[in-house]
Amino acid sequence: MPTSNGTGVEAEHTLDGSTKAELERRGFIFTQAEDPIGGAQAIRIDWENGTLTGASEPRKDGIALGS
């Protein structure tokens, strides 16, 4: 949960312990999220090679397909 001075970090339980420790060392206040925060779906366009690379985060309802 963000704090009034902007030093709060909310992250899912899968955040690596060393990352959490480094954030806290830098003065951030860590809060574990109760629910998943989000997901990602993306397509990378390589114009030079004429290729597409797609990915869908496993918790999302999408799928990366191409033709």
Short mmCIF file of N, CA, C and O in Angstrom, two decimals, residues 12-60:
data_model
loop_
_atom_site.label_atom_id
_atom_site.label_comp_id
_atom_site.label_asym_id
_atom_site.label_seq_id
_atom_site.Cartn_x
_atom_site.Cartn_y
_atom_site.Cartn_z
N GLU A 12 3.33 -8.91 -4.79
CA GLU A 12 2.79 -10.24 -4.56
C GLU A 12 3.77 -11.07 -3.75
O GLU A 12 4.96 -10.75 -3.66
N HIS A 13 3.27 -12.16 -3.18
CA HIS A 13 4.10 -13.01 -2.32
C HIS A 13 5.27 -13.65 -3.06
O HIS A 13 6.22 -14.11 -2.44
N THR A 14 5.25 -13.64 -4.37
CA THR A 14 6.33 -14.24 -5.16
C THR A 14 7.56 -13.34 -5.29
O THR A 14 8.56 -13.77 -5.86
N LEU A 15 7.50 -12.13 -4.76
CA LEU A 15 8.65 -11.24 -4.80
C LEU A 15 9.83 -11.89 -4.10
O LEU A 15 9.72 -12.36 -2.97
N ASP A 16 10.96 -11.95 -4.77
CA ASP A 16 12.17 -12.56 -4.24
C ASP A 16 12.58 -11.87 -2.94
O ASP A 16 12.52 -10.65 -2.82
N GLY A 17 12.99 -12.66 -1.96
CA GLY A 17 13.38 -12.12 -0.66
C GLY A 17 14.51 -11.12 -0.73
O GLY A 17 14.52 -10.13 0.02
N SER A 18 15.47 -11.34 -1.62
CA SER A 18 16.59 -10.40 -1.72
C SER A 18 16.13 -9.07 -2.32
O SER A 18 16.65 -8.01 -1.96
N THR A 19 15.15 -9.12 -3.21
CA THR A 19 14.60 -7.88 -3.78
C THR A 19 13.87 -7.10 -2.70
O THR A 19 14.04 -5.89 -2.56
N LYS A 20 13.06 -7.80 -1.91
CA LYS A 20 12.35 -7.16 -0.79
C LYS A 20 13.35 -6.53 0.17
O LYS A 20 13.19 -5.37 0.58
N ALA A 21 14.39 -7.27 0.53
CA ALA A 21 15.39 -6.75 1.47
C ALA A 21 16.07 -5.51 0.92
O ALA A 21 16.32 -4.55 1.66
N GLU A 22 16.38 -5.51 -0.37
CA GLU A 22 17.04 -4.34 -0.97
C GLU A 22 16.10 -3.14 -0.99
O GLU A 22 16.53 -2.00 -0.73
N LEU A 23 14.83 -3.35 -1.28
CA LEU A 23 13.86 -2.24 -1.25
C LEU A 23 13.78 -1.66 0.16
O LEU A 23 13.77 -0.44 0.34
N GLU A 24 13.72 -2.53 1.17
CA GLU A 24 13.64 -2.06 2.55
C GLU A 24 14.93 -1.34 2.95
O GLU A 24 14.88 -0.34 3.65
N ARG A 25 16.08 -1.85 2.48
CA ARG A 25 17.36 -1.19 2.77
C ARG A 25 17.38 0.23 2.21
O ARG A 25 17.95 1.14 2.81
N ARG A 26 16.69 0.42 1.10
CA ARG A 26 16.64 1.74 0.46
C ARG A 26 15.54 2.63 1.05
O ARG A 26 15.31 3.73 0.57
N GLY A 27 14.85 2.15 2.07
CA GLY A 27 13.87 2.98 2.77
C GLY A 27 12.43 2.77 2.36
O GLY A 27 11.54 3.48 2.82
N PHE A 28 12.17 1.78 1.51
CA PHE A 28 10.80 1.51 1.10
C PHE A 28 10.11 0.63 2.14
O PHE A 28 10.74 -0.18 2.81
N ILE A 29 8.81 0.83 2.28
CA ILE A 29 8.01 0.05 3.20
C ILE A 29 7.24 -0.97 2.38
O ILE A 29 6.43 -0.62 1.52
N PHE A 30 7.51 -2.25 2.64
CA PHE A 30 6.93 -3.34 1.87
C PHE A 30 5.61 -3.80 2.48
O PHE A 30 5.51 -3.99 3.69
N THR A 31 4.60 -4.00 1.64
CA THR A 31 3.33 -4.59 2.03
C THR A 31 3.01 -5.71 1.05
O THR A 31 3.09 -5.51 -0.17
N GLN A 32 2.68 -6.89 1.57
CA GLN A 32 2.33 -8.00 0.70
C GLN A 32 0.89 -7.84 0.22
O GLN A 32 -0.02 -7.60 1.02
N ALA A 33 0.68 -7.95 -1.07
CA ALA A 33 -0.65 -7.81 -1.65
C ALA A 33 -1.52 -9.00 -1.25
O ALA A 33 -1.05 -10.14 -1.21
N GLU A 34 -2.77 -8.73 -0.96
CA GLU A 34 -3.70 -9.80 -0.61
C GLU A 34 -4.15 -10.58 -1.84
O GLU A 34 -4.44 -11.77 -1.76
N ASP A 35 -4.23 -9.90 -2.97
CA ASP A 35 -4.68 -10.51 -4.22
C ASP A 35 -3.64 -10.26 -5.30
O ASP A 35 -2.80 -9.37 -5.17
N PRO A 36 -3.70 -11.04 -6.38
CA PRO A 36 -2.79 -10.76 -7.49
C PRO A 36 -2.94 -9.32 -7.97
O PRO A 36 -4.04 -8.77 -8.01
N ILE A 37 -1.83 -8.70 -8.33
CA ILE A 37 -1.84 -7.29 -8.72
C ILE A 37 -2.17 -7.10 -10.19
O ILE A 37 -2.83 -6.16 -10.57
N GLY A 38 -1.74 -7.99 -11.02
CA GLY A 38 -2.01 -7.79 -12.45
C GLY A 38 -1.35 -8.84 -13.29
O GLY A 38 -0.93 -9.87 -12.80
N GLY A 39 -1.30 -8.59 -14.54
CA GLY A 39 -0.68 -9.52 -15.46
C GLY A 39 -0.26 -8.78 -16.71
O GLY A 39 -0.51 -7.59 -16.84
N ALA A 40 0.36 -9.51 -17.61
CA ALA A 40 0.84 -8.85 -18.82
C ALA A 40 0.58 -9.71 -20.05
O ALA A 40 0.62 -10.93 -19.98
N GLN A 41 0.31 -9.04 -21.12
CA GLN A 41 0.22 -9.65 -22.44
C GLN A 41 0.90 -8.68 -23.38
O GLN A 41 0.64 -7.48 -23.34
N ALA A 42 1.82 -9.20 -24.20
CA ALA A 42 2.60 -8.28 -25.02
C ALA A 42 2.97 -8.92 -26.36
O ALA A 42 3.05 -10.14 -26.48
N ILE A 43 3.22 -8.05 -27.33
CA ILE A 43 3.74 -8.46 -28.63
C ILE A 43 4.92 -7.55 -28.95
O ILE A 43 4.81 -6.33 -28.88
N ARG A 44 6.04 -8.15 -29.27
CA ARG A 44 7.23 -7.39 -29.68
C ARG A 44 7.31 -7.45 -31.20
O ARG A 44 7.28 -8.52 -31.79
N ILE A 45 7.41 -6.32 -31.83
CA ILE A 45 7.52 -6.24 -33.28
C ILE A 45 8.97 -5.95 -33.64
O ILE A 45 9.52 -4.94 -33.24
N ASP A 46 9.58 -6.86 -34.38
CA ASP A 46 10.95 -6.67 -34.87
C ASP A 46 10.83 -6.29 -36.34
O ASP A 46 10.73 -7.14 -37.22
N TRP A 47 10.83 -5.00 -36.59
CA TRP A 47 10.63 -4.49 -37.94
C TRP A 47 11.78 -4.90 -38.87
O TRP A 47 11.56 -5.18 -40.05
N GLU A 48 12.98 -4.94 -38.33
CA GLU A 48 14.15 -5.26 -39.15
C GLU A 48 14.09 -6.70 -39.69
O GLU A 48 14.42 -6.94 -40.85
N ASN A 49 13.67 -7.63 -38.85
CA ASN A 49 13.60 -9.04 -39.27
C ASN A 49 12.21 -9.48 -39.70
O ASN A 49 12.03 -10.61 -40.14
N GLY A 50 11.22 -8.62 -39.54
CA GLY A 50 9.86 -8.95 -39.93
C GLY A 50 9.22 -10.04 -39.08
O GLY A 50 8.45 -10.86 -39.59
N THR A 51 9.55 -10.04 -37.78
CA THR A 51 9.01 -11.07 -36.90
C THR A 51 8.22 -10.46 -35.75
O THR A 51 8.42 -9.30 -35.38
N LEU A 52 7.35 -11.27 -35.19
CA LEU A 52 6.59 -10.91 -34.00
C LEU A 52 6.90 -11.93 -32.92
O LEU A 52 7.02 -13.13 -33.20
N THR A 53 7.03 -11.47 -31.69
CA THR A 53 7.21 -12.35 -30.54
C THR A 53 6.11 -12.01 -29.54
O THR A 53 5.98 -10.85 -29.15
N GLY A 54 5.30 -12.99 -29.15
CA GLY A 54 4.20 -12.74 -28.24
C GLY A 54 4.32 -13.53 -26.97
O GLY A 54 4.95 -14.59 -26.92
N ALA A 55 3.71 -13.00 -25.93
CA ALA A 55 3.70 -13.69 -24.63
C ALA A 55 2.45 -13.31 -23.87
O ALA A 55 1.91 -12.22 -24.03
N SER A 56 1.96 -14.26 -23.08
CA SER A 56 0.82 -14.00 -22.21
C SER A 56 1.13 -14.55 -20.83
O SER A 56 1.52 -15.71 -20.69
N GLU A 57 1.02 -13.73 -19.82
CA GLU A 57 1.29 -14.12 -18.45
C GLU A 57 0.33 -15.26 -18.08
O GLU A 57 -0.84 -15.20 -18.43
N PRO A 58 0.80 -16.32 -17.42
CA PRO A 58 -0.02 -17.51 -17.18
C PRO A 58 -1.34 -17.28 -16.46
O PRO A 58 -2.28 -18.05 -16.63
N ARG A 59 -1.45 -16.24 -15.67
CA ARG A 59 -2.70 -16.00 -14.94
C ARG A 59 -3.75 -15.28 -15.77
O ARG A 59 -4.88 -15.10 -15.36
N LYS A 60 -3.37 -14.86 -16.95
CA LYS A 60 -4.32 -14.15 -17.83
C LYS A 60 -5.07 -15.18 -18.67
O LYS A 60 -4.69 -16.33 -18.78
#
